[in-house]
XYZ file of C-alpha atoms in Angstrom:
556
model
C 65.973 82.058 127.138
C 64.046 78.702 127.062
C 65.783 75.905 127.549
C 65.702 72.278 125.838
C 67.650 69.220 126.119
C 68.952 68.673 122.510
C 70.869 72.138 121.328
C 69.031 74.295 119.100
C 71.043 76.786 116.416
C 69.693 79.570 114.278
C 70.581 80.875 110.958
C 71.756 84.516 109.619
C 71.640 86.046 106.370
C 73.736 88.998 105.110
C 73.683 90.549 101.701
C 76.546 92.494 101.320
C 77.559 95.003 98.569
C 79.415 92.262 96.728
C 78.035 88.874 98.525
C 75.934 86.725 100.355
C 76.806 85.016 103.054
C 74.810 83.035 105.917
C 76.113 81.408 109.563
C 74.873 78.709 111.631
C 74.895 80.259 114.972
C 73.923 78.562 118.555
C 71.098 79.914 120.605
C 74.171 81.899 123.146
C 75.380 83.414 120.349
C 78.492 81.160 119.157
C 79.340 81.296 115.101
C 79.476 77.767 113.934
C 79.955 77.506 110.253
C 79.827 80.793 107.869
C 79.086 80.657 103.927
C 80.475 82.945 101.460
C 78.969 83.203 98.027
C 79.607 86.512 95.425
C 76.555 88.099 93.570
C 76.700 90.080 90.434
C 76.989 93.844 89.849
C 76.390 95.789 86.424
C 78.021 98.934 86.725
C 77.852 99.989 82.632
C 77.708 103.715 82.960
C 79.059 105.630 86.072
C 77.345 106.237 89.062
C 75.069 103.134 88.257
C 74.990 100.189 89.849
C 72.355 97.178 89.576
C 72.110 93.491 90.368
C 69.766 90.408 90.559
C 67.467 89.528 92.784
C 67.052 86.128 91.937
C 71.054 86.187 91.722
C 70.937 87.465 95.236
C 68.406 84.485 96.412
C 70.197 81.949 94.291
C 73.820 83.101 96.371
C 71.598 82.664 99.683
C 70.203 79.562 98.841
C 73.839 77.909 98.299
C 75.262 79.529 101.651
C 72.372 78.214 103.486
C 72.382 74.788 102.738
C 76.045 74.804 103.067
C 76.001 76.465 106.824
C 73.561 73.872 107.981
C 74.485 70.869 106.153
C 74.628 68.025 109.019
C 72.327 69.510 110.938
C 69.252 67.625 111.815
C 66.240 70.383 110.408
C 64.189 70.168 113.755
C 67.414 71.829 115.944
C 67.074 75.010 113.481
C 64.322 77.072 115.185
C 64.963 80.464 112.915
C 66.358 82.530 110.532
C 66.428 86.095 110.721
C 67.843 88.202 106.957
C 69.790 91.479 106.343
C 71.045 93.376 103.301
C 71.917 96.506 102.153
C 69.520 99.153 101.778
C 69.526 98.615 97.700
C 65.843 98.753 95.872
C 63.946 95.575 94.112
C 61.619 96.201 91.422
C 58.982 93.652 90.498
C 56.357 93.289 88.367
C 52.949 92.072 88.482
C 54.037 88.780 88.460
C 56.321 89.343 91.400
C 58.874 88.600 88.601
C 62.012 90.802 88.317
C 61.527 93.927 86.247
C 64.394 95.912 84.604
C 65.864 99.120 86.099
C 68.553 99.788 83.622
C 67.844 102.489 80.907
C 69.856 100.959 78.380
C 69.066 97.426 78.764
C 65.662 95.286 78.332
C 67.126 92.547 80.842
C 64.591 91.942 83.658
C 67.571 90.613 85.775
C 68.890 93.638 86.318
C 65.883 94.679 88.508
C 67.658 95.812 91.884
C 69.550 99.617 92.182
C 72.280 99.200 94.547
C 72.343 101.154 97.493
C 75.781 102.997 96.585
C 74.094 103.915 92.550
C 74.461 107.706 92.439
C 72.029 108.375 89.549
C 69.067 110.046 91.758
C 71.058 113.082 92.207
C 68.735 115.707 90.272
C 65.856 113.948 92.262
C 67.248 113.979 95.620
C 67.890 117.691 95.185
C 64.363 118.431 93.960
C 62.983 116.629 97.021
C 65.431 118.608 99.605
C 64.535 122.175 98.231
C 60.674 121.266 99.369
C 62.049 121.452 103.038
C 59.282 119.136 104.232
C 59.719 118.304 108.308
C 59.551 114.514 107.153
C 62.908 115.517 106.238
C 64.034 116.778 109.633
C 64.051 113.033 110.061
C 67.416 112.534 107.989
C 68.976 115.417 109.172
C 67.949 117.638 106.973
C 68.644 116.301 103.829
C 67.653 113.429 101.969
C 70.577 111.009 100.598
C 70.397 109.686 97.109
C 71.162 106.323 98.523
C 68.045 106.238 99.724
C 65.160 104.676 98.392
C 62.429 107.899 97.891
C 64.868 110.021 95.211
C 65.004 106.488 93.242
C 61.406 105.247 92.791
C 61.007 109.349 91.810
C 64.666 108.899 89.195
C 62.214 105.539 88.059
C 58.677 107.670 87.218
C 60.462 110.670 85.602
C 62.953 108.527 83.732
C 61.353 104.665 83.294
C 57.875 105.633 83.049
C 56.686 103.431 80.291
C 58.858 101.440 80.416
C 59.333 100.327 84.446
C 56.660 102.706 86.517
C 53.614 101.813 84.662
C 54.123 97.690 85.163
C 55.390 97.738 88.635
C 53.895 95.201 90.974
C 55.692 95.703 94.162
C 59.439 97.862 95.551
C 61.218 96.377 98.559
C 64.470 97.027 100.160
C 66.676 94.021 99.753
C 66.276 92.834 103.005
C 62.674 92.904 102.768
C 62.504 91.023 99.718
C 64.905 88.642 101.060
C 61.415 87.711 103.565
C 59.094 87.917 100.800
C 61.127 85.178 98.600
C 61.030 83.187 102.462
C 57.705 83.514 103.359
C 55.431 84.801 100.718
C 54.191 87.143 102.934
C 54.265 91.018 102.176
C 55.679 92.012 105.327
C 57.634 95.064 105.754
C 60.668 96.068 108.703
C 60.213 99.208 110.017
C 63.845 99.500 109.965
C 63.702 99.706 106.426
C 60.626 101.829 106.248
C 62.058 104.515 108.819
C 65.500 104.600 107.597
C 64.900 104.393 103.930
C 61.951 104.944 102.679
C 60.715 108.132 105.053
C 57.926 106.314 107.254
C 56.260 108.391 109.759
C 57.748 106.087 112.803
C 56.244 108.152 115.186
C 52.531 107.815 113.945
C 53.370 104.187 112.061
C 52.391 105.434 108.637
C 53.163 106.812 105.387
C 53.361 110.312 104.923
C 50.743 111.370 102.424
C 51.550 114.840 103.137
C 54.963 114.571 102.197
C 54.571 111.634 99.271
C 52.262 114.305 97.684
C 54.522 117.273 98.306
C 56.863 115.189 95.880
C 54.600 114.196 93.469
C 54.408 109.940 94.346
C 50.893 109.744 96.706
C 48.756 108.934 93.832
C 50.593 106.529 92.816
C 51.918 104.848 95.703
C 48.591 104.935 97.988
C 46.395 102.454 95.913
C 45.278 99.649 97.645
C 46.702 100.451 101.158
C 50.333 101.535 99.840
C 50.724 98.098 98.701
C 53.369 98.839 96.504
C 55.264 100.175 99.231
C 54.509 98.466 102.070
C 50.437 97.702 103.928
C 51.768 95.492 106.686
C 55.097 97.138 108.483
C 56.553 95.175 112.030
C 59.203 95.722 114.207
C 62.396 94.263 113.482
C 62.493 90.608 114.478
C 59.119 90.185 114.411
C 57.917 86.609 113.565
C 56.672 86.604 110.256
C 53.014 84.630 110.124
C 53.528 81.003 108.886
C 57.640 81.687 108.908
C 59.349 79.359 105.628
C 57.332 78.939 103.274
C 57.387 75.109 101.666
C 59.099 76.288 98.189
C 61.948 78.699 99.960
C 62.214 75.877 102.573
C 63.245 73.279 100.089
C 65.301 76.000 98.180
C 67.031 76.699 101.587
C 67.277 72.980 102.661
C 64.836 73.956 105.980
C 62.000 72.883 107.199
C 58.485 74.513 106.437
C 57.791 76.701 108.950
C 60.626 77.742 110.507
C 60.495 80.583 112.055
C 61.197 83.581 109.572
C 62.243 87.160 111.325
C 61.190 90.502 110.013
C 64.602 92.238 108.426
C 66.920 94.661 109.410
C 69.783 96.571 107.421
C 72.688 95.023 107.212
C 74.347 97.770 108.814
C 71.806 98.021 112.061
C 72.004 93.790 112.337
C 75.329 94.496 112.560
C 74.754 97.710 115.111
C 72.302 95.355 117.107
C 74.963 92.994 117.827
C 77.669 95.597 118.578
C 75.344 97.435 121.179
C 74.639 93.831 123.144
C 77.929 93.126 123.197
C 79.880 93.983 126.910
C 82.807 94.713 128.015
C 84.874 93.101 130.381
C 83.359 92.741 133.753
C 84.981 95.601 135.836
C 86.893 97.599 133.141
C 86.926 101.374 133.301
C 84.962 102.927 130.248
C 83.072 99.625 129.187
C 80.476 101.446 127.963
C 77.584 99.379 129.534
C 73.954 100.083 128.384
C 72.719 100.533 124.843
C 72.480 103.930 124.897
C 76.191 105.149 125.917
C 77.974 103.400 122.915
C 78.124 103.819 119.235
C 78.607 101.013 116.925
C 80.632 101.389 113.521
C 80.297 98.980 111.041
C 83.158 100.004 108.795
C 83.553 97.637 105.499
C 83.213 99.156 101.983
C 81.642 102.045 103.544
C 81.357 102.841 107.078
C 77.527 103.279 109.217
C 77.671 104.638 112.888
C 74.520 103.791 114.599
C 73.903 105.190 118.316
C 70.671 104.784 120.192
C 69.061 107.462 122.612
C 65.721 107.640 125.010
C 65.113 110.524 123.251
C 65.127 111.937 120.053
C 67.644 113.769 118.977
C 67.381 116.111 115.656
C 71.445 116.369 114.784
C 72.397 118.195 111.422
C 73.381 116.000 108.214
C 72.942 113.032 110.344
C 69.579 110.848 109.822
C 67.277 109.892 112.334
C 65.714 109.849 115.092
C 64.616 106.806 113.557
C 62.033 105.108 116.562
C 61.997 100.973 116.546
C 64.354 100.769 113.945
C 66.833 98.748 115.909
C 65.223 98.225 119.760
C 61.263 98.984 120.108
C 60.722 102.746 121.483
C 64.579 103.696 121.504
C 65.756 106.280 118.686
C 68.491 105.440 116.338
C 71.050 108.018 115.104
C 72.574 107.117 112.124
C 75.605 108.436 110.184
C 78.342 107.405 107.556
C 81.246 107.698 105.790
C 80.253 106.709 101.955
C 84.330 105.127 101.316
C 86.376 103.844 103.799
C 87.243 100.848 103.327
C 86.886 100.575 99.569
C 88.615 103.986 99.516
C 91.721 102.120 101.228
C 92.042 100.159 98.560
C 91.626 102.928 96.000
C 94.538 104.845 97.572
C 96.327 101.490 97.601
C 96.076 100.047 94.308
C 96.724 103.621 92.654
C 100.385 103.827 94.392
C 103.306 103.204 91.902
C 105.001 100.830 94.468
C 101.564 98.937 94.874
C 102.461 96.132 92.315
C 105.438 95.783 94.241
C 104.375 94.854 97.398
C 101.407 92.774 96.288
C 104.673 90.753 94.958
C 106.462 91.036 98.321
C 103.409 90.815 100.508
C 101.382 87.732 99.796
C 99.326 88.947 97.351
C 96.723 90.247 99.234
C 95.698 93.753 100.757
C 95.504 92.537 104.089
C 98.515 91.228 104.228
C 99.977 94.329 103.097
C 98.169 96.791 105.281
C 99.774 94.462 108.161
C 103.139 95.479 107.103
C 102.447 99.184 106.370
C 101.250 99.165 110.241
C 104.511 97.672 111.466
C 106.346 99.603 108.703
C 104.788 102.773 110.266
C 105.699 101.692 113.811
C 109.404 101.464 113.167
C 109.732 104.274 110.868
C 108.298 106.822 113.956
C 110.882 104.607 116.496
C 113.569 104.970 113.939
C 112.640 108.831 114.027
C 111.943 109.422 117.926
C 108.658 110.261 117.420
C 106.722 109.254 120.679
C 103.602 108.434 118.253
C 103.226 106.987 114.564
C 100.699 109.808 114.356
C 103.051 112.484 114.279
C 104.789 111.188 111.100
C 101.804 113.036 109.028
C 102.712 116.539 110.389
C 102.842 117.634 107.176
C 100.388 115.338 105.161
C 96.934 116.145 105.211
C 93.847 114.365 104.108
C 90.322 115.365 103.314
C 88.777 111.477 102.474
C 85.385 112.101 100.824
C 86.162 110.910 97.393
C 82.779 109.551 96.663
C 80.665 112.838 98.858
C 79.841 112.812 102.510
C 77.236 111.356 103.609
C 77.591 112.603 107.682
C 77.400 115.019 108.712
C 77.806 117.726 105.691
C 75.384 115.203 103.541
C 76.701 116.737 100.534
C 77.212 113.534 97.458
C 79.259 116.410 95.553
C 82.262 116.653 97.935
C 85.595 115.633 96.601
C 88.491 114.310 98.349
C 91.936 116.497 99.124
C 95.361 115.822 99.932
C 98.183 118.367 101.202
C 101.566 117.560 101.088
C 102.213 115.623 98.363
C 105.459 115.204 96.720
C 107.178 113.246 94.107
C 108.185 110.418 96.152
C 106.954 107.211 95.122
C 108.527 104.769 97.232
C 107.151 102.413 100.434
C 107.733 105.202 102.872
C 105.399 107.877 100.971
C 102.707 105.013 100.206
C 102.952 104.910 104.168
C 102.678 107.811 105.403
C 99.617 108.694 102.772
C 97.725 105.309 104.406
C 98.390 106.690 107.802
C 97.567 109.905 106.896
C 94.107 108.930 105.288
C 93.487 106.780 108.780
C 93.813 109.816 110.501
C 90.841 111.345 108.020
C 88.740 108.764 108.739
C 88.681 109.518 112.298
C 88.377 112.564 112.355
C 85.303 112.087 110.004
C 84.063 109.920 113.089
C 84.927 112.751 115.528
C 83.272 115.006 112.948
C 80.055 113.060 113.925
C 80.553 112.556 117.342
C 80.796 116.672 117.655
C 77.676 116.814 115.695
C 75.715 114.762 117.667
C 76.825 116.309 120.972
C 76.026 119.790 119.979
C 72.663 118.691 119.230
C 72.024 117.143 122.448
C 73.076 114.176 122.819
C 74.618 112.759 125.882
C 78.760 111.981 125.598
C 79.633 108.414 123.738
C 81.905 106.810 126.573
C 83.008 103.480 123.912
C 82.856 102.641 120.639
C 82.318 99.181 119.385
C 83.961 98.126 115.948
C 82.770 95.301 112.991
C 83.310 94.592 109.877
C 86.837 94.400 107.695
C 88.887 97.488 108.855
C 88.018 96.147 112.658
C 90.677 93.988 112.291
C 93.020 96.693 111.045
C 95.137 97.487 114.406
C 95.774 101.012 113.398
C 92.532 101.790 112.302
C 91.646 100.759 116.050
C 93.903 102.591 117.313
C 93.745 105.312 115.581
C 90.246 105.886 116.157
C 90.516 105.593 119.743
C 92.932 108.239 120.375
C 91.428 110.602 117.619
C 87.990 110.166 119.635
C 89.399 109.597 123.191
C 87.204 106.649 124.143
C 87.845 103.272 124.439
C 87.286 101.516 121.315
C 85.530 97.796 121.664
C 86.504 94.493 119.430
C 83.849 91.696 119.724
C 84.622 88.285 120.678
C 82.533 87.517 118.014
C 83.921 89.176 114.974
C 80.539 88.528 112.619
C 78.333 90.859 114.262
C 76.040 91.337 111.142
C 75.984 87.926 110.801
C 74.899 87.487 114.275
C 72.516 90.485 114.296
C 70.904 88.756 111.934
C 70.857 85.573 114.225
C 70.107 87.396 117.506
C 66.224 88.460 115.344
C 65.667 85.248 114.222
C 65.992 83.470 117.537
C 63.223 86.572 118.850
C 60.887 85.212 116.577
C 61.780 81.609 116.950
C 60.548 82.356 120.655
C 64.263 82.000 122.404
C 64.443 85.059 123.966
C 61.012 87.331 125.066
C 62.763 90.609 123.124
C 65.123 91.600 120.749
C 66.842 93.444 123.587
C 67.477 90.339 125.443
C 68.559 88.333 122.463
C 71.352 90.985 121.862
C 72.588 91.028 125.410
C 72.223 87.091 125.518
C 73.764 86.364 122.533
C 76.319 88.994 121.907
C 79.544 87.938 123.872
C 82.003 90.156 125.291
C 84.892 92.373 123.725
C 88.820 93.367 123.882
C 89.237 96.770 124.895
C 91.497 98.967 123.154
C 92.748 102.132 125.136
C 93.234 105.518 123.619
C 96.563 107.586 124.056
C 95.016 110.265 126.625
C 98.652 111.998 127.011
C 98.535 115.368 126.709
C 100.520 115.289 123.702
C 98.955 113.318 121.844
C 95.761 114.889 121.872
C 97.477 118.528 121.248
C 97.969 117.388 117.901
C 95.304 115.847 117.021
C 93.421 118.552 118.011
C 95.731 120.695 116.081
C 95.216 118.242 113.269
C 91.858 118.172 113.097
C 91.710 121.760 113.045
C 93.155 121.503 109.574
C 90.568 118.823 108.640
C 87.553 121.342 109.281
C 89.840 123.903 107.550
C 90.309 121.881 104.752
C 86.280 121.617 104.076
C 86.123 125.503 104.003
C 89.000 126.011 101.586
C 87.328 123.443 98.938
C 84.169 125.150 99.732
C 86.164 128.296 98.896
C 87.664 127.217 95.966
C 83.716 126.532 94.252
C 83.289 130.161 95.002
C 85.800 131.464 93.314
C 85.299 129.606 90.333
C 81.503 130.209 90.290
C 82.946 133.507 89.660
């Protein structure tokens, strides 16, 4: 890292699913102001979901200026932007263009990453079995960005297709609106769109396969995407002198190339260390796997080599670290499925009354409510209280490793109990689910060759859930790791921008300079304990095969 006499800070951006937010960070990686700002989502039909970019840049604007207000505009050397994986549409203008069939409003140009309505197109694309799809193990998602500009030319022709200047992934157009430049990540490209990492190009082959080459080639794919960089790449120019005065920067200022917010946060997570000495740190980038669990959950591990795993995407190369190969899987609800199972409980109003009136607060006294329930019953674990409560969580599909969207979620053992106890044991019991979801994936990704995870490192809201730790470290048996630093995308998104400020001479070494160290949390080895979680998780796999079973017998 170069070194200077008066301190020098850098600037993250992270669009979430429901808001923007941006951090002033310093150049070792210490959080020094965050922003938090909402953005608007239309959701007027189900399974879609659309917002505004210039909402979006409007929400980043504000949290900018706030995080660096007081700051003198010379000590901020860069800026590096993440988002979710959701879809802008422009027009020829570069002006917002409508993707809502039932509206005329140009604001609602952007298709959310979690809108569902590609379904048809996504299985039209996955009965071609292309190898481009080997690439997303197997299958492609409807999240992703392919099966919607195809949902956009069969359904929007006229109307959206035929006046379309430009499609970016959020995070992308987040460095268009800074820099004017048409630059696209590769992390995007690879993980989203189906870019030929290996050969750094698009795929005619498959784009025709699908019907989309003709139009999506013309002038050097720039629709798509002519110029594509490694993440954290400096952007030529950096801010340009209308988004610097927007932001409240100076023109110039070094601009990063984009990552998903998910793999910012993953970036972070994998520089982050242990404590010096500690059994089962789970040093080097390549033995851990990060989770960034929030409304959904994305586990990201990085090999030497590729590694072709069922229903889980990637190898994606330079995606997150030039020449390593990202795995990628998720869970499509956790978090927001928490809250679902929450809310829906008769005794939820309740406790909201008892509890603070927030979620968190009462999630902190189910987890203590939990621990003194199994000591009030001799149980040597809280796990054990769910010996007879099952859970099966994919209410909205799976996305890893089955990658079936059409997956429903199951729950054995109900009764007519309505009280705290059986809203409880239900939360518990849907804990358990989750983790064995992230075992799921973890067995996956062995069988298909991939060296054993030895830790896993944890961001995002249900990281600073103490049983969801926990629970996932004894369900997985490896240590699970908490960052100092509990805004990892944020920082992610830091850690690129002070690579292309110049601060550090890779994006490897900003993440291992910037991201910190971590709390251990242990699993439960004892024999016990894993005999029923084993025993457990049996179930769970069982549980898939009897709703698989039930579809057969009513297919008749």
């Amino acid at each position: 890292m170069s070194t200077s006499s008066s301190p020098v800070y850098l600037v993250g951006v992270d669009v979430g699913t429901g808001s923007a937010r941006a951090a002033l960070v310093t150049g070792k990686g210490e959080v020094l102001q965050t922003c938090v700002k909402p953005i608007q989502t239309w959701n007027t039909q189900p399974n879609y979901y659309e917002q505004s970019s210039d909402d979006i840049w409007s929400a980043v604007c504000e949290c900018v200026k706030n995080v660096t207000s007081g700051y003198a505009k010379e000590q901020i050397k860069g800026i590096g932007f993440d988002a979710t994986c959701s879809l802008v549409v422009l027009d020829g203008q570069m002006q917002p263009l409508t993707v809502c069939p039932s509206s005329k409003d140009n604001q609602r140009n952007v298709i959310l990453w979690m809108d569902h309505r590609a379904e048809e197109e996504a299985r039209f694309i996955n009965a071609t079995h292309h190898q481009m799809l080997n690439y997303v193990g197997g299958s492609i998602s409807l999240e992703m960005e392919v099966p919607k500009l195809l949902w956009l030319k069969r359904n929007m022709h006229d109307a959206v297709w035929t006046k379309v200047g430009a499609f970016y992934d959020l995070p992308d157009y987040l460095t268009f609106r800074a820099t004017g430049a048409d630059c696209r990540s590769i992390c995007s490209a690879v993980c989203k769109w189906n870019y030929d990492a290996e050969d750094r190009c698009w795929s005619e082959d498959f784009l025709q396969t699908i019907g989309l080459v003709d139009d999506l080639r013309v002038d050097s794919w720039r629709l798509i995407g002519t110029h594509v960089a490694n993440p954290g790449a400096p952007i030529d120019g950096g801010l340009s002198r209308q988004a610097a005065q927007e932001l409240g920067l100076n023109p110039g200022t070094a601009v990063a190339s984009s990552m998903i917010d998910a793999h910012a946060g993953a970036l972070a997570l994998l520089g982050c260390e242990g404590p010096p000495g500690r059994a089962g740190d789970g040093s080097g980038l390549t033995s851990k796997m990060a989770i960034i669990c929030g409304t959904s959950s994305c586990h990201m591990s990085l090999t030497k080599r590729p590694v072709l795993a069922p229903g889980i995407w990637g190898p994606y190369k330079h995606a997150i670290i030039p020449d390593l190969y990202l795995n990628e899987a998720g869970q499509s609800a956790t978090g927001v499925l928490i809250d679902y199972m929450l809310q829906t409980h008769p005794c939820y109003d309740q406790l909201l009354k008892e509890h603070g009136g927030s979620n968190g607060k009462i999630y902190a006294f189910l987890n203590t409510f939990l621990d003194e329930l199994a000591k009030k019953q001799g149980e040597s674990s809280v796990h054990r209280l769910t010996i007879d409560l099952h859970v099966w969580p994919d209410f909205h599909g799976n996305r890893s490793p089955l990658a079936d969207p059409n997956l429903k979620g199951m729950i054995s053992g109900l009764t007519m109990t309505k009280d705290v106890q059986n809203l409880a044991l239900i939360y518990l019991a849907l804990m358990q689910a989750l983790a064995y979801g992230t075992r799921h994936i973890l067995q996956v990704l062995e069988a298909s060759g991939r060296e054993p995870i030895t830790s896993i490192l944890l961001c995002g809201g249900l990281s600073k859930n103490s049983l969801f730790v926990q629970t996932h470290a004894d369900i997985c048996s490896v240590p699970v790791l908490l960052p100092s630093e509990p805004e990892a995308v944020l920082l992610g998104s830091a850690m690129m921008g002070a690579y292309a400020a110049g601060l550090y001479d890779s994006l490897e070494l900003a993440a291992s300079g910037m991201g910190g160290s971590a709390v251990v949390v242990k699993p439960d080895l004892r024999d016990s304990t894993r005999d029923y979680h084993e025993r457990k998780y049996r179930v769970f796999q069982r549980m898939y095969l009897d709703q698989r079973g039930y579809e057969r017998i009513m297919k008749g």
